[in-house]
PDB file of C-alpha atoms and ligand atoms in Angstrom:
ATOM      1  CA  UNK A   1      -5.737 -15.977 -21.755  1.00 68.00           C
ATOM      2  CA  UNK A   2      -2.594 -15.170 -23.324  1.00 75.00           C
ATOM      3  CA  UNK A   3       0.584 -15.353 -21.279  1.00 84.00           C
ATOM      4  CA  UNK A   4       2.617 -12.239 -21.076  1.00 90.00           C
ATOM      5  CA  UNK A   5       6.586 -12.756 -21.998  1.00 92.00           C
ATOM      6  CA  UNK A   6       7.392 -10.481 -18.723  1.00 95.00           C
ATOM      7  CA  UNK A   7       5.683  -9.709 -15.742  1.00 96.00           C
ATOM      8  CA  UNK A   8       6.469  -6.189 -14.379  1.00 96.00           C
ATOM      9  CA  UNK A   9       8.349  -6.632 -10.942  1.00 97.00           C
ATOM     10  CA  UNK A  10       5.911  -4.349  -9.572  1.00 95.00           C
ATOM     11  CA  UNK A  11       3.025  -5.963 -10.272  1.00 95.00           C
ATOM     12  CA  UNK A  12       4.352  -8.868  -7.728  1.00 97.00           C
ATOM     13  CA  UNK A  13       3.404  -5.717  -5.348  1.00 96.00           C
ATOM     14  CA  UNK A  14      -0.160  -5.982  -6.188  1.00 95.00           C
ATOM     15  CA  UNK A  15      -0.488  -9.872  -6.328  1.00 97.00           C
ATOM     16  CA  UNK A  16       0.895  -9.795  -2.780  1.00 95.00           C
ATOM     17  CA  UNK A  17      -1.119  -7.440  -1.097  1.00 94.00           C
ATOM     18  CA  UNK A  18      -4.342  -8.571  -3.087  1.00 95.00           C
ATOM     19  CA  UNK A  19      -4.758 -10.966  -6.585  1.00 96.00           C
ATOM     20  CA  UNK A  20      -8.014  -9.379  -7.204  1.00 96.00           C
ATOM     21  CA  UNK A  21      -5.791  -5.909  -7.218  1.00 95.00           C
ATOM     22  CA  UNK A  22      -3.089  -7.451  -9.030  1.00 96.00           C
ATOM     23  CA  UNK A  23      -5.806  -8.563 -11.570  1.00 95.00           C
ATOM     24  CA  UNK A  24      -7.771  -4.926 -11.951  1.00 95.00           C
ATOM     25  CA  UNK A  25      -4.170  -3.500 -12.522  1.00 94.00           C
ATOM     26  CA  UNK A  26      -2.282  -6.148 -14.590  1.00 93.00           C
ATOM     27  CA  UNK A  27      -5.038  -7.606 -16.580  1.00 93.00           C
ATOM     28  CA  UNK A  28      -7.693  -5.238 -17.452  1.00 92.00           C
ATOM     29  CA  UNK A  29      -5.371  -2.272 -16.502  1.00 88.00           C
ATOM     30  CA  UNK A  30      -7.349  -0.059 -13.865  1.00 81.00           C
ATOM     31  CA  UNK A  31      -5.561   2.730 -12.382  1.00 75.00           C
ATOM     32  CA  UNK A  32      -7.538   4.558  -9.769  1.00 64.00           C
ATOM     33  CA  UNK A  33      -5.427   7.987  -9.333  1.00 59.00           C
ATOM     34  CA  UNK A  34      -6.916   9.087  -5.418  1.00 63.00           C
ATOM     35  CA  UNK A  35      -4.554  11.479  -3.538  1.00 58.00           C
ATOM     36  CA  UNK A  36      -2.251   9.409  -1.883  1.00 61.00           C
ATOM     37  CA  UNK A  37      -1.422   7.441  -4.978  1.00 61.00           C
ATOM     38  CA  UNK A  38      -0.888  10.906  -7.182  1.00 62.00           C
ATOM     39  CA  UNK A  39       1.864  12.000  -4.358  1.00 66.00           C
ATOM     40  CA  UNK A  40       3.231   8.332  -4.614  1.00 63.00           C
ATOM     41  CA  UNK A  41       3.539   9.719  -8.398  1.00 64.00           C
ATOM     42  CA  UNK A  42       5.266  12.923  -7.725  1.00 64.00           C
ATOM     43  CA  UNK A  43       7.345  11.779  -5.081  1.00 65.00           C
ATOM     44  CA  UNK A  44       8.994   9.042  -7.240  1.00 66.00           C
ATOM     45  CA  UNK A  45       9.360  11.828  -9.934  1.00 65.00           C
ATOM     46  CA  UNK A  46      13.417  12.362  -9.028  1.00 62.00           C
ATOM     47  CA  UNK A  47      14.159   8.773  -8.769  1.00 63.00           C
ATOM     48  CA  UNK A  48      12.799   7.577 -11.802  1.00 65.00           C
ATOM     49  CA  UNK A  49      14.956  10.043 -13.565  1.00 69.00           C
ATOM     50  CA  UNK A  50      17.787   7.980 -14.786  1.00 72.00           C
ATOM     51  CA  UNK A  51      21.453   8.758 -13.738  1.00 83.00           C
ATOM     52  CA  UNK A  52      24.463   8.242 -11.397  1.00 88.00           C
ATOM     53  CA  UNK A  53      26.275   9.980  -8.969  1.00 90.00           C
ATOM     54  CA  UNK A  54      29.149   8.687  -6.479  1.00 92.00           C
ATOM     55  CA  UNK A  55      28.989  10.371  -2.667  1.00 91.00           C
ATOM     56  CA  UNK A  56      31.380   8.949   0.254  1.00 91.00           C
ATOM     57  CA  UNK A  57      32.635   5.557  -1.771  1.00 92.00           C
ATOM     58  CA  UNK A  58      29.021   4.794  -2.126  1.00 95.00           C
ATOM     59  CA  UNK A  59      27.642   5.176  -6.211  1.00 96.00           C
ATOM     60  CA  UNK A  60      23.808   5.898  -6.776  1.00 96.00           C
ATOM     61  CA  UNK A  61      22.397   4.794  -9.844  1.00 96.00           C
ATOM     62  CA  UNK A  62      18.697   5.952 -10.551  1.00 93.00           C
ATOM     63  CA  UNK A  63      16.166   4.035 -12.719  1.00 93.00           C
ATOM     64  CA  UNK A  64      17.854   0.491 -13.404  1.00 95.00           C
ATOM     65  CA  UNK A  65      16.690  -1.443 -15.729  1.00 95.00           C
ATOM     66  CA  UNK A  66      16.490  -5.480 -14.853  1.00 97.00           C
ATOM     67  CA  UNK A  67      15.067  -8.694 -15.936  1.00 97.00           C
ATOM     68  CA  UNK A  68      15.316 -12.524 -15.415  1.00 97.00           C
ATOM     69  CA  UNK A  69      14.764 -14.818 -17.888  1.00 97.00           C
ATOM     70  CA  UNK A  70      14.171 -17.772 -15.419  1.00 97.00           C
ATOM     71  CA  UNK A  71      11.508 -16.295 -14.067  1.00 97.00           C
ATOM     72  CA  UNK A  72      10.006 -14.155 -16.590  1.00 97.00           C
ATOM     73  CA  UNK A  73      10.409 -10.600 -14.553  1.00 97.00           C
ATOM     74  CA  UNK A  74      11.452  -7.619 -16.093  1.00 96.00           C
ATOM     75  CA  UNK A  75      11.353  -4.101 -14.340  1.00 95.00           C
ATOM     76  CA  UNK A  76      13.418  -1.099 -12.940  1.00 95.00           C
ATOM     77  CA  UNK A  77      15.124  -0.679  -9.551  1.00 96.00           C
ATOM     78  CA  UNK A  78      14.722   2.881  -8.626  1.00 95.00           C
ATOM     79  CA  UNK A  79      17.991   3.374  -7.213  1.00 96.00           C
ATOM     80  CA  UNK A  80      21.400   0.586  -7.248  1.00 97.00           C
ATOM     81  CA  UNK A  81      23.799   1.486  -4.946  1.00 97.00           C
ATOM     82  CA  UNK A  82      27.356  -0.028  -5.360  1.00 97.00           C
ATOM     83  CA  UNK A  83      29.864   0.257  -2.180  1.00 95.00           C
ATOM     84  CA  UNK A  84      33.274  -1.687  -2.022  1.00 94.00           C
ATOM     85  CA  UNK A  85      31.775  -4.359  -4.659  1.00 93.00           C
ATOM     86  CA  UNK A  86      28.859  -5.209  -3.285  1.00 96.00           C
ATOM     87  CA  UNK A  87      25.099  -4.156  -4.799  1.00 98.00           C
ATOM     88  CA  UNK A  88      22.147  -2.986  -3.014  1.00 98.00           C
ATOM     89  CA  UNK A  89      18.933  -1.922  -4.849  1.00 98.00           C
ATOM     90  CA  UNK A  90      16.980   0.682  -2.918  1.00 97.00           C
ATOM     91  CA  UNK A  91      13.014   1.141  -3.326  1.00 96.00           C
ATOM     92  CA  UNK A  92      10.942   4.056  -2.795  1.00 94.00           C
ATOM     93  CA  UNK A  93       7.662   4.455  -1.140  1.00 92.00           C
ATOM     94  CA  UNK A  94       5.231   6.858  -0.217  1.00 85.00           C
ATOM     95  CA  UNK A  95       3.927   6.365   3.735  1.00 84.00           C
ATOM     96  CA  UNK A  96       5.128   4.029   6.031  1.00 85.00           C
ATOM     97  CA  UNK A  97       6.159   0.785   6.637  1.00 86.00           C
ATOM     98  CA  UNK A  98       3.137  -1.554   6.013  1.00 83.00           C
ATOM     99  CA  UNK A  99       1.959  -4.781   8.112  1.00 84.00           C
ATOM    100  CA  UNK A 100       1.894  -7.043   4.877  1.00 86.00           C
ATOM    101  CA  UNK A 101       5.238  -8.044   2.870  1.00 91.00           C
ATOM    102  CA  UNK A 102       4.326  -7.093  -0.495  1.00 95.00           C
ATOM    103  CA  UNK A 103       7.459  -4.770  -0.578  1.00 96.00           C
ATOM    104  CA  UNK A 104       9.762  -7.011   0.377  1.00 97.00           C
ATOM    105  CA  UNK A 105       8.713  -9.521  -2.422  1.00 98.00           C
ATOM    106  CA  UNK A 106       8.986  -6.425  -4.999  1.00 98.00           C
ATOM    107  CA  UNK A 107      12.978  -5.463  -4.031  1.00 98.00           C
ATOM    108  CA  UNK A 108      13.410  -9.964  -4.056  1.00 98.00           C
ATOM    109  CA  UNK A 109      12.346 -10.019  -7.404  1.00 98.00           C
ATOM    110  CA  UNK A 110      14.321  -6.742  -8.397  1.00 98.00           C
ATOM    111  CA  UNK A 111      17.300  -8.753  -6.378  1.00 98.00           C
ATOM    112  CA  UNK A 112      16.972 -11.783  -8.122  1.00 98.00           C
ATOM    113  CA  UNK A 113      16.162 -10.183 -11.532  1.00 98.00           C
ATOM    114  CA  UNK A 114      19.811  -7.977 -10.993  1.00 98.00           C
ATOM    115  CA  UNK A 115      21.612 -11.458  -9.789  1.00 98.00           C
ATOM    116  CA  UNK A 116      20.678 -13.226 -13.246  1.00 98.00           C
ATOM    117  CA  UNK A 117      21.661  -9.320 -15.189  1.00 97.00           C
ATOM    118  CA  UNK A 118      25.525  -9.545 -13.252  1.00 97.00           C
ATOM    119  CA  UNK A 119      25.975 -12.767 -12.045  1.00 97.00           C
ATOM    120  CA  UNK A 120      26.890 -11.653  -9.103  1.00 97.00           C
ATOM    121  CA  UNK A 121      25.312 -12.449  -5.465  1.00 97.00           C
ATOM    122  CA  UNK A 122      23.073  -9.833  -3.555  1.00 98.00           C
ATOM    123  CA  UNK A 123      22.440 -10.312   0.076  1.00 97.00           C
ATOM    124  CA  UNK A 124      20.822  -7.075   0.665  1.00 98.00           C
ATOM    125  CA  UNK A 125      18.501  -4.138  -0.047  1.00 98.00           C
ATOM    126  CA  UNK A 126      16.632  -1.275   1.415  1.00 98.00           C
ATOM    127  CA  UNK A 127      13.222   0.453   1.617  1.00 97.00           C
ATOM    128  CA  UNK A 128      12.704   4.084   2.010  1.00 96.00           C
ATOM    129  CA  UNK A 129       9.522   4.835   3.083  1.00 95.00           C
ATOM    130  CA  UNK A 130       8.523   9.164   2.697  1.00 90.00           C
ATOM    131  CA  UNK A 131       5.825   9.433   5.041  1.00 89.00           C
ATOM    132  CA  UNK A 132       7.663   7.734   7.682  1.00 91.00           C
ATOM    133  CA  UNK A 133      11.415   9.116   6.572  1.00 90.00           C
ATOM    134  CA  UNK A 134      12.556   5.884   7.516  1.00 94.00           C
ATOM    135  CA  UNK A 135      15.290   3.571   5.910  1.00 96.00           C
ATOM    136  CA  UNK A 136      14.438  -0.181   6.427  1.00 96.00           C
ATOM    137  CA  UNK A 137      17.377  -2.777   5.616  1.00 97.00           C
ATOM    138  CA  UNK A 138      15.926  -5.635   3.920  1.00 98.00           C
ATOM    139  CA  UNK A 139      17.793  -9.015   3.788  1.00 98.00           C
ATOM    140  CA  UNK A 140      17.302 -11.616   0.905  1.00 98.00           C
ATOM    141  CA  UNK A 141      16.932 -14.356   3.222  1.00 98.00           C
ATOM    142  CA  UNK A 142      16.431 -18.263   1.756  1.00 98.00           C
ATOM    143  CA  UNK A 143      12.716 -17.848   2.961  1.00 97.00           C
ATOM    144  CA  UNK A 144      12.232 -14.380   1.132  1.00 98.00           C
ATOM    145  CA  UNK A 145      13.782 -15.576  -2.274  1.00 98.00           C
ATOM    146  CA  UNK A 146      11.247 -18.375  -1.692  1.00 98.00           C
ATOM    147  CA  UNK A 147       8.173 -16.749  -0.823  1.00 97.00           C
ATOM    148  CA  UNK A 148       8.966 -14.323  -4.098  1.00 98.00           C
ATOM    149  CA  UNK A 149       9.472 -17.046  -6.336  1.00 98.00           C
ATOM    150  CA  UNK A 150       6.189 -18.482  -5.205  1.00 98.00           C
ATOM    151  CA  UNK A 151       4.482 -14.952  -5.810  1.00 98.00           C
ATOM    152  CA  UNK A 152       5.872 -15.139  -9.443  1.00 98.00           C
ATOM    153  CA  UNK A 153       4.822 -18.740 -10.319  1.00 97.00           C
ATOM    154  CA  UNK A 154       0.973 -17.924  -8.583  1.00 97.00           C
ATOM    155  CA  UNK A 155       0.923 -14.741 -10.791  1.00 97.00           C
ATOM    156  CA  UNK A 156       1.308 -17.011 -13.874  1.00 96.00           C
ATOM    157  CA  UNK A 157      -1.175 -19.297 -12.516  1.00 96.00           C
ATOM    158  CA  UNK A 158      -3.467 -16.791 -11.814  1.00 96.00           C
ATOM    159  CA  UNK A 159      -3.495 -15.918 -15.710  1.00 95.00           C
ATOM    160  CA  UNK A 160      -3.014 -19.423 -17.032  1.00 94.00           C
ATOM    161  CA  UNK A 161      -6.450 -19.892 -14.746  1.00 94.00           C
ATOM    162  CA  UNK A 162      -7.975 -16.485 -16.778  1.00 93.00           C
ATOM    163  CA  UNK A 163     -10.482 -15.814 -13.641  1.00 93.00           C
ATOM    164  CA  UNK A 164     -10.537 -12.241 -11.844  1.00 94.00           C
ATOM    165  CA  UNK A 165     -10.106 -13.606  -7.788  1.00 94.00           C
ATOM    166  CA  UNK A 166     -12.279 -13.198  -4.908  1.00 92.00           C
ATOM    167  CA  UNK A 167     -12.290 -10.251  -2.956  1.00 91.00           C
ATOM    168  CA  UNK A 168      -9.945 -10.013   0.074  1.00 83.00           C
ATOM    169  CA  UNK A 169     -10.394 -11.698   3.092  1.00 79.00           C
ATOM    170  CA  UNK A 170      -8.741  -9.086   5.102  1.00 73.00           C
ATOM    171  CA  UNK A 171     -10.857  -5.260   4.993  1.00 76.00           C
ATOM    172  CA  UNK A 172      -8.684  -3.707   6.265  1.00 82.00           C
ATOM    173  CA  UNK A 173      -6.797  -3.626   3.021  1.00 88.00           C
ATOM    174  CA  UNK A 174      -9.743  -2.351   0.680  1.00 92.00           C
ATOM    175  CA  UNK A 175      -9.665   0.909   3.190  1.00 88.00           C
ATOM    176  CA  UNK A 176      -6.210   1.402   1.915  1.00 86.00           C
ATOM    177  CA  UNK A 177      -6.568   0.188  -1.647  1.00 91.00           C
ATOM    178  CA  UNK A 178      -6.906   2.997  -4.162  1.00 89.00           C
ATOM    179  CA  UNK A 179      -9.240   0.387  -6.557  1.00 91.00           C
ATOM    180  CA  UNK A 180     -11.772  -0.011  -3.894  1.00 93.00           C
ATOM    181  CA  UNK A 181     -14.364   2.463  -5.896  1.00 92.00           C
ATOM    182  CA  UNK A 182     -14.011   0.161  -8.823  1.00 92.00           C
ATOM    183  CA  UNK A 183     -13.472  -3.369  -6.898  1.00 93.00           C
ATOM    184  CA  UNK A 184     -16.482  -2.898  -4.853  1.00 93.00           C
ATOM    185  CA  UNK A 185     -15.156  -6.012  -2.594  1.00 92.00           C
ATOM    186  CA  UNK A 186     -18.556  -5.442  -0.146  1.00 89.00           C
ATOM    187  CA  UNK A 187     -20.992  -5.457  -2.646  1.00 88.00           C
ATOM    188  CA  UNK A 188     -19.588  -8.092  -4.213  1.00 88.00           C
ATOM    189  CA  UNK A 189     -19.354 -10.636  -1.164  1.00 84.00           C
ATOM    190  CA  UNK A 190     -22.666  -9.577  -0.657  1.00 82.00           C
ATOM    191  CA  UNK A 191     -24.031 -10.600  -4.096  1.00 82.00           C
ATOM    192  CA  UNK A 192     -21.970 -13.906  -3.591  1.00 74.00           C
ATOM    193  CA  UNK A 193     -23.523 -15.037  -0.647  1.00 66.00           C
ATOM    194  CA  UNK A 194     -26.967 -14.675  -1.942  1.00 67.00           C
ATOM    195  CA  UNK A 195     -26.923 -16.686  -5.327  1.00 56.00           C
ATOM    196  CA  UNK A 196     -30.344 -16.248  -5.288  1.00 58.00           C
ATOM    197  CA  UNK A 197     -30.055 -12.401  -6.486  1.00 50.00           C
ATOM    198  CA  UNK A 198     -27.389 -12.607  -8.749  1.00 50.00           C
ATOM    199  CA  UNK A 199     -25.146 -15.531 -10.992  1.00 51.00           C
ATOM    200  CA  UNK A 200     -21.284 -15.925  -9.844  1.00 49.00           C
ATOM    201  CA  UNK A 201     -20.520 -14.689 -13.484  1.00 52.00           C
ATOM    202  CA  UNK A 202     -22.128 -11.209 -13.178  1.00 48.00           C
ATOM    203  CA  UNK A 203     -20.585 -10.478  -9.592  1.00 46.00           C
ATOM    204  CA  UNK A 204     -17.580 -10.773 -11.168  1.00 50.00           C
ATOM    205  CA  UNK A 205     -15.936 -14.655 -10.609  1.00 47.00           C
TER     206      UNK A 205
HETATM  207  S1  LIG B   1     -10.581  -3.239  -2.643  1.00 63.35           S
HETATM  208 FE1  LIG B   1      -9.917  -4.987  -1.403  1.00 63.35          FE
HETATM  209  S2  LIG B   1     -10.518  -6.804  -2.578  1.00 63.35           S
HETATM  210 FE2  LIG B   1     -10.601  -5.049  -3.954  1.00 63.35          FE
HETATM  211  S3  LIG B   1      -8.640  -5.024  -4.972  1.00 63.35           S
HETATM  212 FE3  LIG B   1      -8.457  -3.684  -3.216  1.00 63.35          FE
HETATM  213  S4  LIG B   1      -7.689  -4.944  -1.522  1.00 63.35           S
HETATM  214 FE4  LIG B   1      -8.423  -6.319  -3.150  1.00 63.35          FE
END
């Protein structure tokens, strides 16, 4: 399939907590809108509004846009904050803190993406998470920038390869994923494991 130019930063969000996600939502653009992600929507509605404001030495800018041409990302941060010289770009996120590390490779890329925009070093960001009102300092350790560059270079090999990916291993991530209705990651395990009732093609692989 054809390569894109860019990949949205956020899509390395979906490729890290599922590629079969990141594939429903990247390539054939499927956008289940359940409850939790429509108050993901309108809770992100005031920091996607672009502008700036300075509070306490410490300036806010909303909706920054940033790309890197190394690695073919392009995307916004939701909010830059700039204090004594040094940047920070600050996510938002509806619910709480989750046990996988697909947000932390999202405000990486955004990190790496706004190095390559100013030239200019960034050691750290942060995650604010509504449901849990909680601010969580994330450092852009060597192992972080590595795992995200990784994440990149398997999202272009996932499209250079032109195959939707298995289902995920781990269930407990289809309960939370708002594409499960259209996914069907059950059924389709099912259907896999007896060839019998059904070609590889047709299940979706
Ligand atoms: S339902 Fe499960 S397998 Fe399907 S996209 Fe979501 S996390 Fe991946």
């Amino acid at each position: 399939m054809d390569q894109p130019d860019y990949l949205p930063i956020s899509m390395l969000n979906q490729l890290e907590y599922c590629p079969r996600r990141f594939w429903y939502m990247f390539v054939l653009g499927e956008m289940e809108v359940n409850a939790p992600v429509l108050e993901g929507v309108l809770r992100h509605q005031r920091v996607h509004r672009s502008g700036q404001e300075t509070e306490e030495g410490t300036t806010r800018r909303r909706r920054v846009y940033v790309h890197s041409e190394r690695l073919r990302l392009a995307g916004f941060i939701d909010v830059l904050e700039e204090e004594a010289g040094l940047l920070r770009p600050v996510e938002y996120k509806r619910g709480k803190q989750g046990r996988w590390f697909n947000d932390q490779v999202q405000l990486c890329a955004q990190a790496l993406c706004l190095e390559e925009c100013t030239g200019q070093r960034v050691e750290e960001g942060a995650i604010f998470y509504f449901g849990s009102r909680r601010r969580v300092a994330v450092r852009f350790t060597p192992e972080l920038r590595a795992q995200t560059e990784a994440s990149v270079a398997r999202a272009f090999a996932l499209l250079e390869q032109g195959q939707i990916p298995p289902p995920a291993e781990k269930r407990g991530k289809c309960r939370q994923c708002s594409i499960e209705p259209i996914c069907l990651p059950r059924e389709v395990s099912h259907l896999v494991l007896s060839p019998q009732s059904v070609s590889p093609r047709s299940a979706g692989f």
